[in-house]
Amino acid sequence: MDILSNFSENLSELLFDNHLTAEQLSKAVAIDRSVIYRYLRKECLPSLKNSVIIADFLNCSLDFLFGLSPVNHKSHSKSEASFSLQFRKMLQENSMTRYEFQKKLGFAEQSIADWFHGKRLPSAENAVRIAQFFACSLDDLTQRE
């Protein structure tokens, strides 16, 4: 199954398990109801920032939400700046430059620079690729505990 289907199905399950409607989730996390429905209809993935907000509210791990782990290791985010710090750390631990990382994964140089300097977060799909490349969980990558 693909990441879009995994996310949609797991979000539906979590809403059901928590006795919540899409409207209730929308209000609780301040994401427009129509956008929540687009996630549920497998039309798009949320941004990494919105993914963390949803996972925090539903008390689940990002890996579970995206179908990367069958087990829900509950996590909560520390801060938005955490990704940049962890990304730098993983590059350093793997003795890899940003240029080498760019060549291996094919990301735009500017995107990598923005992530490295904390100017923006990668898309959820790119975050999954980064986590898989570094063989870590999404929750580790975003420093959720």
PDB file of C-alpha atoms in Angstrom:
ATOM      1  CA  MET A   1       0.000   0.000   0.000  1.00  0.00           C
ATOM      2  CA  ASP A   2       1.177   3.534  -0.655  1.00  0.00           C
ATOM      3  CA  ILE A   3       1.750   6.310   1.868  1.00  0.00           C
ATOM      4  CA  LEU A   4      -1.403   8.205   0.827  1.00  0.00           C
ATOM      5  CA  SER A   5      -3.630   5.163   1.365  1.00  0.00           C
ATOM      6  CA  ASN A   6      -1.888   4.287   4.632  1.00  0.00           C
ATOM      7  CA  PHE A   7      -2.374   7.780   6.004  1.00  0.00           C
ATOM      8  CA  SER A   8      -6.034   7.934   4.995  1.00  0.00           C
ATOM      9  CA  GLU A   9      -6.899   4.525   6.414  1.00  0.00           C
ATOM     10  CA  ASN A  10      -5.024   5.047   9.670  1.00  0.00           C
ATOM     11  CA  LEU A  11      -6.550   8.489  10.162  1.00  0.00           C
ATOM     12  CA  SER A  12     -10.006   6.962   9.637  1.00  0.00           C
ATOM     13  CA  GLU A  13      -9.241   4.218  12.164  1.00  0.00           C
ATOM     14  CA  LEU A  14      -7.936   6.684  14.733  1.00  0.00           C
ATOM     15  CA  LEU A  15     -11.022   8.869  14.353  1.00  0.00           C
ATOM     16  CA  PHE A  16     -13.236   5.810  14.817  1.00  0.00           C
ATOM     17  CA  ASP A  17     -11.243   4.555  17.823  1.00  0.00           C
ATOM     18  CA  ASN A  18     -11.421   7.992  19.451  1.00  0.00           C
ATOM     19  CA  HIS A  19     -15.132   8.431  18.665  1.00  0.00           C
ATOM     20  CA  LEU A  20     -14.403  11.555  16.632  1.00  0.00           C
ATOM     21  CA  THR A  21     -15.786  12.951  13.413  1.00  0.00           C
ATOM     22  CA  ALA A  22     -13.767  14.761  10.773  1.00  0.00           C
ATOM     23  CA  GLU A  23     -15.522  17.950  11.849  1.00  0.00           C
ATOM     24  CA  GLN A  24     -14.459  17.479  15.462  1.00  0.00           C
ATOM     25  CA  LEU A  25     -10.865  16.831  14.421  1.00  0.00           C
ATOM     26  CA  SER A  26     -10.964  19.893  12.190  1.00  0.00           C
ATOM     27  CA  LYS A  27     -12.047  22.139  15.040  1.00  0.00           C
ATOM     28  CA  ALA A  28      -9.615  20.615  17.529  1.00  0.00           C
ATOM     29  CA  VAL A  29      -6.529  20.988  15.331  1.00  0.00           C
ATOM     30  CA  ALA A  30      -7.560  24.156  13.448  1.00  0.00           C
ATOM     31  CA  ILE A  31      -7.303  22.546  10.012  1.00  0.00           C
ATOM     32  CA  ASP A  32     -10.158  23.300   7.638  1.00  0.00           C
ATOM     33  CA  ARG A  33     -12.791  20.561   7.496  1.00  0.00           C
ATOM     34  CA  SER A  34     -12.524  20.308   3.699  1.00  0.00           C
ATOM     35  CA  VAL A  35      -8.806  19.600   4.045  1.00  0.00           C
ATOM     36  CA  ILE A  36      -9.440  16.832   6.595  1.00  0.00           C
ATOM     37  CA  TYR A  37     -11.918  15.287   4.152  1.00  0.00           C
ATOM     38  CA  ARG A  38      -9.292  15.464   1.390  1.00  0.00           C
ATOM     39  CA  TYR A  39      -6.942  13.470   3.625  1.00  0.00           C
ATOM     40  CA  LEU A  40      -9.665  10.904   4.270  1.00  0.00           C
ATOM     41  CA  ARG A  41     -10.512  10.613   0.543  1.00  0.00           C
ATOM     42  CA  LYS A  42      -6.841   9.939  -0.290  1.00  0.00           C
ATOM     43  CA  GLU A  43      -6.562  13.156  -2.288  1.00  0.00           C
ATOM     44  CA  CYS A  44      -3.515  14.598  -0.535  1.00  0.00           C
ATOM     45  CA  LEU A  45      -1.161  14.269   2.397  1.00  0.00           C
ATOM     46  CA  PRO A  46      -0.884  16.878   5.130  1.00  0.00           C
ATOM     47  CA  SER A  47       2.225  18.964   5.538  1.00  0.00           C
ATOM     48  CA  LEU A  48       4.700  17.634   8.069  1.00  0.00           C
ATOM     49  CA  LYS A  49       3.625  20.413  10.443  1.00  0.00           C
ATOM     50  CA  ASN A  50      -0.060  19.423  10.163  1.00  0.00           C
ATOM     51  CA  SER A  51       0.876  15.742  10.460  1.00  0.00           C
ATOM     52  CA  VAL A  52       2.567  16.456  13.791  1.00  0.00           C
ATOM     53  CA  ILE A  53      -0.437  18.491  14.984  1.00  0.00           C
ATOM     54  CA  ILE A  54      -2.815  15.645  14.088  1.00  0.00           C
ATOM     55  CA  ALA A  55      -0.561  12.983  15.635  1.00  0.00           C
ATOM     56  CA  ASP A  56      -0.219  15.027  18.828  1.00  0.00           C
ATOM     57  CA  PHE A  57      -3.977  15.455  19.099  1.00  0.00           C
ATOM     58  CA  LEU A  58      -4.702  11.775  18.388  1.00  0.00           C
ATOM     59  CA  ASN A  59      -1.851  10.688  20.682  1.00  0.00           C
ATOM     60  CA  CYS A  60      -0.180   8.528  18.066  1.00  0.00           C
ATOM     61  CA  SER A  61       3.208   8.221  16.445  1.00  0.00           C
ATOM     62  CA  LEU A  62       3.858   9.624  12.992  1.00  0.00           C
ATOM     63  CA  ASP A  63       5.113   6.210  11.930  1.00  0.00           C
ATOM     64  CA  PHE A  64       1.793   4.638  12.873  1.00  0.00           C
ATOM     65  CA  LEU A  65      -0.194   7.426  11.218  1.00  0.00           C
ATOM     66  CA  PHE A  66       1.698   6.989   7.932  1.00  0.00           C
ATOM     67  CA  GLY A  67       1.595   3.191   8.102  1.00  0.00           C
ATOM     68  CA  LEU A  68       5.336   2.777   8.603  1.00  0.00           C
ATOM     69  CA  SER A  69       4.818   0.895  11.868  1.00  0.00           C
ATOM     70  CA  PRO A  70       1.970  -1.437  12.840  1.00  0.00           C
ATOM     71  CA  VAL A  71       2.447  -0.439  16.479  1.00  0.00           C
ATOM     72  CA  ASN A  72       1.406   2.934  17.862  1.00  0.00           C
ATOM     73  CA  HIS A  73       4.308   4.215  19.940  1.00  0.00           C
ATOM     74  CA  LYS A  74       2.650   7.338  21.275  1.00  0.00           C
ATOM     75  CA  SER A  75       4.716  10.487  20.900  1.00  0.00           C
ATOM     76  CA  HIS A  76       4.451  14.234  21.359  1.00  0.00           C
ATOM     77  CA  SER A  77       6.391  16.954  19.614  1.00  0.00           C
ATOM     78  CA  LYS A  78       8.978  19.128  21.282  1.00  0.00           C
ATOM     79  CA  SER A  79       9.131  22.045  18.865  1.00  0.00           C
ATOM     80  CA  GLU A  80       9.112  22.862  15.193  1.00  0.00           C
ATOM     81  CA  ALA A  81      12.842  23.620  15.259  1.00  0.00           C
ATOM     82  CA  SER A  82      13.502  20.009  16.261  1.00  0.00           C
ATOM     83  CA  PHE A  83      13.541  18.764  12.672  1.00  0.00           C
ATOM     84  CA  SER A  84      16.398  21.044  11.678  1.00  0.00           C
ATOM     85  CA  LEU A  85      18.488  20.019  14.677  1.00  0.00           C
ATOM     86  CA  GLN A  86      17.854  16.326  14.117  1.00  0.00           C
ATOM     87  CA  PHE A  87      18.507  16.610  10.373  1.00  0.00           C
ATOM     88  CA  ARG A  88      21.883  18.218  11.073  1.00  0.00           C
ATOM     89  CA  LYS A  89      22.695  15.545  13.646  1.00  0.00           C
ATOM     90  CA  MET A  90      21.849  12.715  11.257  1.00  0.00           C
ATOM     91  CA  LEU A  91      23.970  14.196   8.497  1.00  0.00           C
ATOM     92  CA  GLN A  92      26.862  14.515  10.941  1.00  0.00           C
ATOM     93  CA  GLU A  93      26.430  10.997  12.374  1.00  0.00           C
ATOM     94  CA  ASN A  94      26.496   9.608   8.840  1.00  0.00           C
ATOM     95  CA  SER A  95      29.545  11.727   7.909  1.00  0.00           C
ATOM     96  CA  MET A  96      27.550  13.184   5.059  1.00  0.00           C
ATOM     97  CA  THR A  97      27.546  16.654   3.579  1.00  0.00           C
ATOM     98  CA  ARG A  98      24.386  18.347   2.378  1.00  0.00           C
ATOM     99  CA  TYR A  99      25.732  17.988  -1.167  1.00  0.00           C
ATOM    100  CA  GLU A 100      26.173  14.210  -0.786  1.00  0.00           C
ATOM    101  CA  PHE A 101      22.689  13.935   0.689  1.00  0.00           C
ATOM    102  CA  GLN A 102      21.271  15.946  -2.214  1.00  0.00           C
ATOM    103  CA  LYS A 103      22.948  13.708  -4.783  1.00  0.00           C
ATOM    104  CA  LYS A 104      21.820  10.497  -3.094  1.00  0.00           C
ATOM    105  CA  LEU A 105      18.173  11.488  -2.676  1.00  0.00           C
ATOM    106  CA  GLY A 106      17.701  13.994  -5.480  1.00  0.00           C
ATOM    107  CA  PHE A 107      16.264  16.827  -3.408  1.00  0.00           C
ATOM    108  CA  ALA A 108      16.711  20.415  -4.538  1.00  0.00           C
ATOM    109  CA  GLU A 109      19.723  22.140  -3.012  1.00  0.00           C
ATOM    110  CA  GLN A 110      17.554  25.011  -1.745  1.00  0.00           C
ATOM    111  CA  SER A 111      15.142  22.622  -0.012  1.00  0.00           C
ATOM    112  CA  ILE A 112      17.983  20.949   1.843  1.00  0.00           C
ATOM    113  CA  ALA A 113      19.424  24.326   2.834  1.00  0.00           C
ATOM    114  CA  ASP A 114      16.004  25.439   4.112  1.00  0.00           C
ATOM    115  CA  TRP A 115      15.590  22.256   6.175  1.00  0.00           C
ATOM    116  CA  PHE A 116      19.146  22.511   7.485  1.00  0.00           C
ATOM    117  CA  HIS A 117      18.647  26.117   8.615  1.00  0.00           C
ATOM    118  CA  GLY A 118      15.133  25.554   9.986  1.00  0.00           C
ATOM    119  CA  LYS A 119      13.464  27.848   7.454  1.00  0.00           C
ATOM    120  CA  ARG A 120      10.847  25.267   6.539  1.00  0.00           C
ATOM    121  CA  LEU A 121       9.915  21.639   6.985  1.00  0.00           C
ATOM    122  CA  PRO A 122       9.971  18.989   4.267  1.00  0.00           C
ATOM    123  CA  SER A 123       6.687  17.671   2.943  1.00  0.00           C
ATOM    124  CA  ALA A 124       5.385  14.605   4.747  1.00  0.00           C
ATOM    125  CA  GLU A 125       6.298  12.462   1.758  1.00  0.00           C
ATOM    126  CA  ASN A 126       9.866  13.807   1.727  1.00  0.00           C
ATOM    127  CA  ALA A 127      10.119  13.340   5.496  1.00  0.00           C
ATOM    128  CA  VAL A 128       9.238   9.667   4.996  1.00  0.00           C
ATOM    129  CA  ARG A 129      11.995   9.379   2.363  1.00  0.00           C
ATOM    130  CA  ILE A 130      14.500  11.043   4.699  1.00  0.00           C
ATOM    131  CA  ALA A 131      13.553   8.788   7.622  1.00  0.00           C
ATOM    132  CA  GLN A 132      13.863   5.695   5.440  1.00  0.00           C
ATOM    133  CA  PHE A 133      17.246   6.870   4.121  1.00  0.00           C
ATOM    134  CA  PHE A 134      18.587   7.344   7.645  1.00  0.00           C
ATOM    135  CA  ALA A 135      16.833   4.137   8.826  1.00  0.00           C
ATOM    136  CA  CYS A 136      15.012   5.958  11.608  1.00  0.00           C
ATOM    137  CA  SER A 137      11.407   6.581  12.523  1.00  0.00           C
ATOM    138  CA  LEU A 138       9.533   9.742  11.561  1.00  0.00           C
ATOM    139  CA  ASP A 139       9.152  10.404  15.255  1.00  0.00           C
ATOM    140  CA  ASP A 140      12.934  10.243  15.721  1.00  0.00           C
ATOM    141  CA  LEU A 141      13.434  12.517  12.734  1.00  0.00           C
ATOM    142  CA  THR A 142      11.058  15.130  14.150  1.00  0.00           C
ATOM    143  CA  GLN A 143      12.285  14.560  17.717  1.00  0.00           C
ATOM    144  CA  ARG A 144       8.874  13.602  19.041  1.00  0.00           C
ATOM    145  CA  GLU A 145       8.929  11.860  22.395  1.00  0.00           C
TER     146      GLU A 145
END
